[in-house]
PDB file of C-alpha atoms in Angstrom:
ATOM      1  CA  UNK A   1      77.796  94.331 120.116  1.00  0.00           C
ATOM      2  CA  UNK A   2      81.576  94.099 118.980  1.00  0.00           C
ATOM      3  CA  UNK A   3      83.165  97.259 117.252  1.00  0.00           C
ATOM      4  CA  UNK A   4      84.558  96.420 114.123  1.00  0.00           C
ATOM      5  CA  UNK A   5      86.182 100.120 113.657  1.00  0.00           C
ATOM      6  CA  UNK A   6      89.851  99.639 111.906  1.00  0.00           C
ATOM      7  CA  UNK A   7      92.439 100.627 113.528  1.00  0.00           C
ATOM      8  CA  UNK A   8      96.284 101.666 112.415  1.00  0.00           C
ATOM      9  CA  UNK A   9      99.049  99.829 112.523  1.00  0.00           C
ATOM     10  CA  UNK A  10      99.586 102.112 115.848  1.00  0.00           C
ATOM     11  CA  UNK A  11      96.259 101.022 117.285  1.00  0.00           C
ATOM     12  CA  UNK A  12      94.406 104.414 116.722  1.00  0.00           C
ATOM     13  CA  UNK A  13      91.460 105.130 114.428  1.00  0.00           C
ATOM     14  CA  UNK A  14      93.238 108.202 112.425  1.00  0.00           C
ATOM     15  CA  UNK A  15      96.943 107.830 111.310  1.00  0.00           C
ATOM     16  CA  UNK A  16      99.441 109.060 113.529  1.00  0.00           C
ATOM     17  CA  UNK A  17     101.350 112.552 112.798  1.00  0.00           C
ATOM     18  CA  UNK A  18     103.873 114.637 114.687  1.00  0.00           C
ATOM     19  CA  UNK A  19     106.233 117.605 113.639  1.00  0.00           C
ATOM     20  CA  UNK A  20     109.788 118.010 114.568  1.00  0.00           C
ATOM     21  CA  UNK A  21     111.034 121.053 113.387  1.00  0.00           C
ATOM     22  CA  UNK A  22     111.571 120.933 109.606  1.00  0.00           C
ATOM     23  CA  UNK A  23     110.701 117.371 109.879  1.00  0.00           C
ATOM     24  CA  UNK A  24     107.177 115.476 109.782  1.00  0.00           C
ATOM     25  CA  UNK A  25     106.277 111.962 110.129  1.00  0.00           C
ATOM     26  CA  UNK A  26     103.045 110.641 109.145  1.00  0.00           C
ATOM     27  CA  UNK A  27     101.737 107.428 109.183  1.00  0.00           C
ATOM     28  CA  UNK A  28     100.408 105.934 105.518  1.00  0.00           C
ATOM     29  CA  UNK A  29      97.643 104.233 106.205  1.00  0.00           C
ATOM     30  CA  UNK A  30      96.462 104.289 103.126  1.00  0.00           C
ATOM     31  CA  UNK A  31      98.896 102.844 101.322  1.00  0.00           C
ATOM     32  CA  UNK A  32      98.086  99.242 100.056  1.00  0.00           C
ATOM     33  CA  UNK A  33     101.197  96.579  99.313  1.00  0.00           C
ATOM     34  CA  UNK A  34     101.323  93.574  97.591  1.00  0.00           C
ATOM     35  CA  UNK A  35     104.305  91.381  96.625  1.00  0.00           C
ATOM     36  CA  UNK A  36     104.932  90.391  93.158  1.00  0.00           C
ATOM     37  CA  UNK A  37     107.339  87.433  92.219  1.00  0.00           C
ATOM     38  CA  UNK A  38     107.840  86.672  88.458  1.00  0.00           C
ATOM     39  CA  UNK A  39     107.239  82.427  88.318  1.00  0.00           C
ATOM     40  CA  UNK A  40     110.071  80.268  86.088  1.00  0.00           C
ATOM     41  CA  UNK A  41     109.756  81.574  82.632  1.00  0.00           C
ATOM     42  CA  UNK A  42     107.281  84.312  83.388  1.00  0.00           C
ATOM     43  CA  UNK A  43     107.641  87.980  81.360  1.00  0.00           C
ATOM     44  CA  UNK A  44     108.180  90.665  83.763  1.00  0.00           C
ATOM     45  CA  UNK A  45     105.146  92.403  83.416  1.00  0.00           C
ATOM     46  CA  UNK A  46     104.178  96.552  83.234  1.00  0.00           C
ATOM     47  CA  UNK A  47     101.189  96.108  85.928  1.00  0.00           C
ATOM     48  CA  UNK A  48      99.373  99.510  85.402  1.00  0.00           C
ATOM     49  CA  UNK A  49     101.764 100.531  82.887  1.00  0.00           C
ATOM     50  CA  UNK A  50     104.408 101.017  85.826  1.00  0.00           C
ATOM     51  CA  UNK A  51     107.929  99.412  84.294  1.00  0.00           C
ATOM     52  CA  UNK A  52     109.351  97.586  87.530  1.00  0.00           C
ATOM     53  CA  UNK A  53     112.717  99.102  88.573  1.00  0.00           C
ATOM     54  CA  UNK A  54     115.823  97.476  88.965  1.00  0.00           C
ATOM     55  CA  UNK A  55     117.926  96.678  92.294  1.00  0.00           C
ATOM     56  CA  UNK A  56     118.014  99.814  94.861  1.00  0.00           C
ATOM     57  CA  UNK A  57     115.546 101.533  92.995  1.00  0.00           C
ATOM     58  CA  UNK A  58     112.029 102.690  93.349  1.00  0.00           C
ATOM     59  CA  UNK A  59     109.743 104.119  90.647  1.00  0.00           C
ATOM     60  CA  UNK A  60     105.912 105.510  90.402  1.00  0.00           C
ATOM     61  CA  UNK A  61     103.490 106.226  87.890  1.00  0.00           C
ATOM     62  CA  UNK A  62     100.021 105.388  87.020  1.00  0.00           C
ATOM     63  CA  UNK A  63      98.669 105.597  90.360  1.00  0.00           C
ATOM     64  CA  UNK A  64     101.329 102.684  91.546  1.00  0.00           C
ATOM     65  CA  UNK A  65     104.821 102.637  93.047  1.00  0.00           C
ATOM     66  CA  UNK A  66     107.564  99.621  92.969  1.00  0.00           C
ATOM     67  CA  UNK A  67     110.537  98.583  94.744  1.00  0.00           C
ATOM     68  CA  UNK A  68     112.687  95.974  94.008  1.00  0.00           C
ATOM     69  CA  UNK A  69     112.945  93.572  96.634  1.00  0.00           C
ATOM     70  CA  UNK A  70     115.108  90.704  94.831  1.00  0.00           C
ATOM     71  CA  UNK A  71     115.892  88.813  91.987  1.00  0.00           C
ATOM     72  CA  UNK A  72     112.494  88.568  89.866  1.00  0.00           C
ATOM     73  CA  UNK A  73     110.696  90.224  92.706  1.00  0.00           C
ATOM     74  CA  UNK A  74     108.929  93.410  93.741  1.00  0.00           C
ATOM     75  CA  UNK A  75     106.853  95.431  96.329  1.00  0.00           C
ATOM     76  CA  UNK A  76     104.226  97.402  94.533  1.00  0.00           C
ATOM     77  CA  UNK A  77     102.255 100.235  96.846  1.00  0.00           C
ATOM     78  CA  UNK A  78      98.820 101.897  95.468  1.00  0.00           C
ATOM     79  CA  UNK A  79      98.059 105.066  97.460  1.00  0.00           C
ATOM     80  CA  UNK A  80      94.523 104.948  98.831  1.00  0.00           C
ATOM     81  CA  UNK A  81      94.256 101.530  98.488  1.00  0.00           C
ATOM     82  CA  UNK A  82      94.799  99.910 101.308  1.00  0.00           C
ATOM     83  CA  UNK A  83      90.854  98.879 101.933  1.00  0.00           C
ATOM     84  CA  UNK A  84      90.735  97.295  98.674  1.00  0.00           C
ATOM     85  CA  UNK A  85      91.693  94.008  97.944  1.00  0.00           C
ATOM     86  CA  UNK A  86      94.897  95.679  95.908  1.00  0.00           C
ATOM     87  CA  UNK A  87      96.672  91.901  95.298  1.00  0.00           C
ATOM     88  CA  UNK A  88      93.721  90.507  93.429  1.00  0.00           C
ATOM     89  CA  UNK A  89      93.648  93.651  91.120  1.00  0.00           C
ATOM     90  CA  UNK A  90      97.520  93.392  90.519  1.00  0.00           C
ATOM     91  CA  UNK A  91      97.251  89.785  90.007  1.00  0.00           C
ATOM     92  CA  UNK A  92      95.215  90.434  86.971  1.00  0.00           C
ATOM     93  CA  UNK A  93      97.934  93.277  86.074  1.00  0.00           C
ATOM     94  CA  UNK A  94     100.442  90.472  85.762  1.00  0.00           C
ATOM     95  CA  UNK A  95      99.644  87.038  84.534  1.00  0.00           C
ATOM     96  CA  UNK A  96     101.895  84.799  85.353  1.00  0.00           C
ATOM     97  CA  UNK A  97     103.671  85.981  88.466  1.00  0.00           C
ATOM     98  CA  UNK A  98     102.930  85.084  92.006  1.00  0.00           C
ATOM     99  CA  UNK A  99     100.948  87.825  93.806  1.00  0.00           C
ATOM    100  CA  UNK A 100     100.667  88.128  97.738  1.00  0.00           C
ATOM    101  CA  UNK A 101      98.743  90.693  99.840  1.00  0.00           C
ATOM    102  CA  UNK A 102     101.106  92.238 102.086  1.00  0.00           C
ATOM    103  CA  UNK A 103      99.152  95.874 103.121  1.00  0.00           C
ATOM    104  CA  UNK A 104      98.183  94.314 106.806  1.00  0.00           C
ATOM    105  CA  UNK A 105     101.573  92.463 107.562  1.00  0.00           C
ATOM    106  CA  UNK A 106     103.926  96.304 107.483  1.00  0.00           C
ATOM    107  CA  UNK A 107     103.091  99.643 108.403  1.00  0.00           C
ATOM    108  CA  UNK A 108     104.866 102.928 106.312  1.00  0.00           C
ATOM    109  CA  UNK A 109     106.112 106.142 107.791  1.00  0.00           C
ATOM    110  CA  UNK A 110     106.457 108.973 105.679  1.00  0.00           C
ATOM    111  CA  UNK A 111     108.580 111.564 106.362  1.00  0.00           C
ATOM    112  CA  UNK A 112     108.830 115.572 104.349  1.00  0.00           C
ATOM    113  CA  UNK A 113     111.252 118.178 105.275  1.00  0.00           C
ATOM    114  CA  UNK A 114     109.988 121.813 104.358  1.00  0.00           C
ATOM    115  CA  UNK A 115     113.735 122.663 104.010  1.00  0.00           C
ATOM    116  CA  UNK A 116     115.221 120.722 101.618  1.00  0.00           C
ATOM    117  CA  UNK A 117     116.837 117.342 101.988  1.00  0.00           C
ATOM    118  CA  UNK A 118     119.212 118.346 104.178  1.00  0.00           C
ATOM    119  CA  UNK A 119     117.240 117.533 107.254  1.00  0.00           C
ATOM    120  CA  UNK A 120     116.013 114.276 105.656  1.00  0.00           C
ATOM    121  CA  UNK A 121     119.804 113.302 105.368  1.00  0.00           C
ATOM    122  CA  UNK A 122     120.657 114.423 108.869  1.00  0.00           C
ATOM    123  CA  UNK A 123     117.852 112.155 109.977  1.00  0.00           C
ATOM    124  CA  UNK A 124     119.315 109.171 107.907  1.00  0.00           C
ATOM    125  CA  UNK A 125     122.847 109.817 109.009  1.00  0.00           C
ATOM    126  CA  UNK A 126     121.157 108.942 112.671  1.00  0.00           C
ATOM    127  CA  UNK A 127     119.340 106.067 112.127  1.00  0.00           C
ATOM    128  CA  UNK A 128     120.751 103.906 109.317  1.00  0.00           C
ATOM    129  CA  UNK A 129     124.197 102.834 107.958  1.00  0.00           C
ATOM    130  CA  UNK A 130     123.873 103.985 104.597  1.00  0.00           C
ATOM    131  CA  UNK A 131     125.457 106.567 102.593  1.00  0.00           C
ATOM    132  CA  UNK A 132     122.724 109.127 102.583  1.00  0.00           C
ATOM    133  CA  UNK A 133     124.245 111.850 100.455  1.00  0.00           C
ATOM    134  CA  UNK A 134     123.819 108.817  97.466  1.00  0.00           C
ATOM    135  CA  UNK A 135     120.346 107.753  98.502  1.00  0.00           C
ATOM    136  CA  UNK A 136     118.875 109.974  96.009  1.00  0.00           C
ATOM    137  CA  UNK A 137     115.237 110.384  94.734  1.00  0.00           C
ATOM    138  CA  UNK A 138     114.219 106.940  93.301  1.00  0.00           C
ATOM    139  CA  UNK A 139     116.173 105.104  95.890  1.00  0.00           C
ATOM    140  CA  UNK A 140     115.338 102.182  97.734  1.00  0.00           C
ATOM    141  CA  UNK A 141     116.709  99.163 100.091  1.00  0.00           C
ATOM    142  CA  UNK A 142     116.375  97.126 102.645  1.00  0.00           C
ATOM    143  CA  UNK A 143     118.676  97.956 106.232  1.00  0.00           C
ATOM    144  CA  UNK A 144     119.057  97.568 109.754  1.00  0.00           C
ATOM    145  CA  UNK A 145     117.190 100.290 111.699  1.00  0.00           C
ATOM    146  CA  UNK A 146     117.985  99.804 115.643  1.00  0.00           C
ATOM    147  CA  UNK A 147     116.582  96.281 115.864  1.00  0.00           C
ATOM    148  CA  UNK A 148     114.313  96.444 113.268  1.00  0.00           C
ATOM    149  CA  UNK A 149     114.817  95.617 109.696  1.00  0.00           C
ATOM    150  CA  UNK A 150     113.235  98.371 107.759  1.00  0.00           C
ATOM    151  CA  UNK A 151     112.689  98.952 103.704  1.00  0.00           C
ATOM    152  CA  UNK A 152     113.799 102.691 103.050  1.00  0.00           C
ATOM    153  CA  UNK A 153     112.360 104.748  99.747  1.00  0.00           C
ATOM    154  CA  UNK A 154     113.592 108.183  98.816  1.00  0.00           C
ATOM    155  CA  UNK A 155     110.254 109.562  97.146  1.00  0.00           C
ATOM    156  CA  UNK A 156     111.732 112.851  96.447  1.00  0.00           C
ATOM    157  CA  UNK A 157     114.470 114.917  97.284  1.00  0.00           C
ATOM    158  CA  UNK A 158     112.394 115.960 100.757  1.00  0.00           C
ATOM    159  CA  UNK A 159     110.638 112.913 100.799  1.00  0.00           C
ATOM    160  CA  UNK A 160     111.847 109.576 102.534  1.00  0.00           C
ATOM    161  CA  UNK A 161     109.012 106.392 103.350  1.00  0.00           C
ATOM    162  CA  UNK A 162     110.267 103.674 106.025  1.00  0.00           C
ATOM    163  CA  UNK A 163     108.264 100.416 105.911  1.00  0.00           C
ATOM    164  CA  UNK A 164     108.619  98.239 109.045  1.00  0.00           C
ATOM    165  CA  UNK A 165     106.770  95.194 110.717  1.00  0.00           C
ATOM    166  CA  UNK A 166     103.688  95.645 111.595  1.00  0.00           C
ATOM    167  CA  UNK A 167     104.335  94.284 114.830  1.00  0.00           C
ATOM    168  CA  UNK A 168     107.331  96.452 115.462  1.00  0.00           C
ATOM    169  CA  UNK A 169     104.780  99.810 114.383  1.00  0.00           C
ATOM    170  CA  UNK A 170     105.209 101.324 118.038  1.00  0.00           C
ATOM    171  CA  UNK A 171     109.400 100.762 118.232  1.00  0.00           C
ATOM    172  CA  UNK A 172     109.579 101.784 114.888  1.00  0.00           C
ATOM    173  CA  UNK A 173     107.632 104.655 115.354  1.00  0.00           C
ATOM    174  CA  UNK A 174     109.240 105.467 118.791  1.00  0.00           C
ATOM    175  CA  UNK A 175     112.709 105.431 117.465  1.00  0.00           C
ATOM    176  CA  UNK A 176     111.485 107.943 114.449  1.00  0.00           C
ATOM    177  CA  UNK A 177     110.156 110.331 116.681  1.00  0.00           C
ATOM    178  CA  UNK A 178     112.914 109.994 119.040  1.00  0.00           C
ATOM    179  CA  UNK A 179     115.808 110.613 116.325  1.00  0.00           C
ATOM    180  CA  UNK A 180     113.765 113.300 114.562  1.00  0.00           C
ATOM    181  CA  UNK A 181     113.241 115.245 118.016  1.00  0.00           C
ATOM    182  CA  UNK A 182     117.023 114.872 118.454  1.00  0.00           C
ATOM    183  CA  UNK A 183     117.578 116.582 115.163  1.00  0.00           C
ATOM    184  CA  UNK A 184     114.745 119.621 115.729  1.00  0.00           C
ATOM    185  CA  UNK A 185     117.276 121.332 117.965  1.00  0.00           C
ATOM    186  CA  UNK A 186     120.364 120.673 115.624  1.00  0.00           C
ATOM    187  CA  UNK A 187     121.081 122.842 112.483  1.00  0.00           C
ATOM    188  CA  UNK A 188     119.778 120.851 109.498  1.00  0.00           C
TER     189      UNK A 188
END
């Protein structure tokens, strides 16, 4: 008899965790994603009352979170929902637009400071080009992490989510834990 137990996006059957100092990474699980693209003369929609933010923003609300991902277009994220078939409940959320399941194709790292954001920036002064003093809460884009391309979201001011390939789960994870160990020894 086959097992048909889910795994991670690490290959484990509980979501990966590990504490560096004021730092913690998790791995979401959970979290479900779905593309939405607004077709030629489409409204932009409110799907589950969440108004879609603009470019290098993120917003949340109603149980949902959005990024903006392009012109027209939009990652939304449902906590808890990744078991669900999310896409076909946003579709319905916004007529018109072209909805794609995207929950099995990325894998999201959160990471919390218990100190502030200070340690949060020290960690994003390592392992992406960006200006991290103005990636504030609500922020979000798409970088270059090592070799990886990676979608960054400030959640809060201690909060910051990286989204990566899937297939790139254990180098992306590898380089977080790396970098964040780094850091535990620092003053953050």
């Amino acid at each position: 008899m086959t097992d048909l137990t889910p795994i991670t996006a690490l290959g484990a059957r509980a979501p990966a965790w590990h504490a560096f100092g004021a730092l913690t990474i998790t791995e979401n699980a959970g979290l479900a994603l779905a593309s939405l693209a607004l077709r030629q003369g489409a409204a932009e929609p409110a799907p589950l009352g969440l108004a879609l933010p603009g470019p290098g923003a993120w917003r949340a609300g109603q149980g949902v979170g959005a990024f903006w991902t392009g012109p027209g277009q939009w990652m939304i994220e449902a906590e808890g929902r990744a078991a669900e078939d999310f896409a076909a409940a946003l579709a319905v959320e916004a007529p018109g637009c072209s909805v794609t399941e995207q929950t099995d194709g990325w894998t999201v790292f959160e990471i919390v400071s218990d100190r502030g954001g200070a340690p949060i920036r020290a960690l994003m002064e390592k392992l992406v080009n960006i200006d991290a003093a103005a990636f504030g809460s609500g922020s979000a884009t798409r970088t270059g992490l090592h070799h990886m391309s990676v979608f960054l979201i400030r959640r809060a001011e201690d909060r910051l989510a990286v989204i990566g390939m899937r297939s790139l789960a254990a180098a992306l994870w590898h380089t977080l834990e790396e970098s964040a160990g780094r850091l535990k020894g620092e003053r953050t």
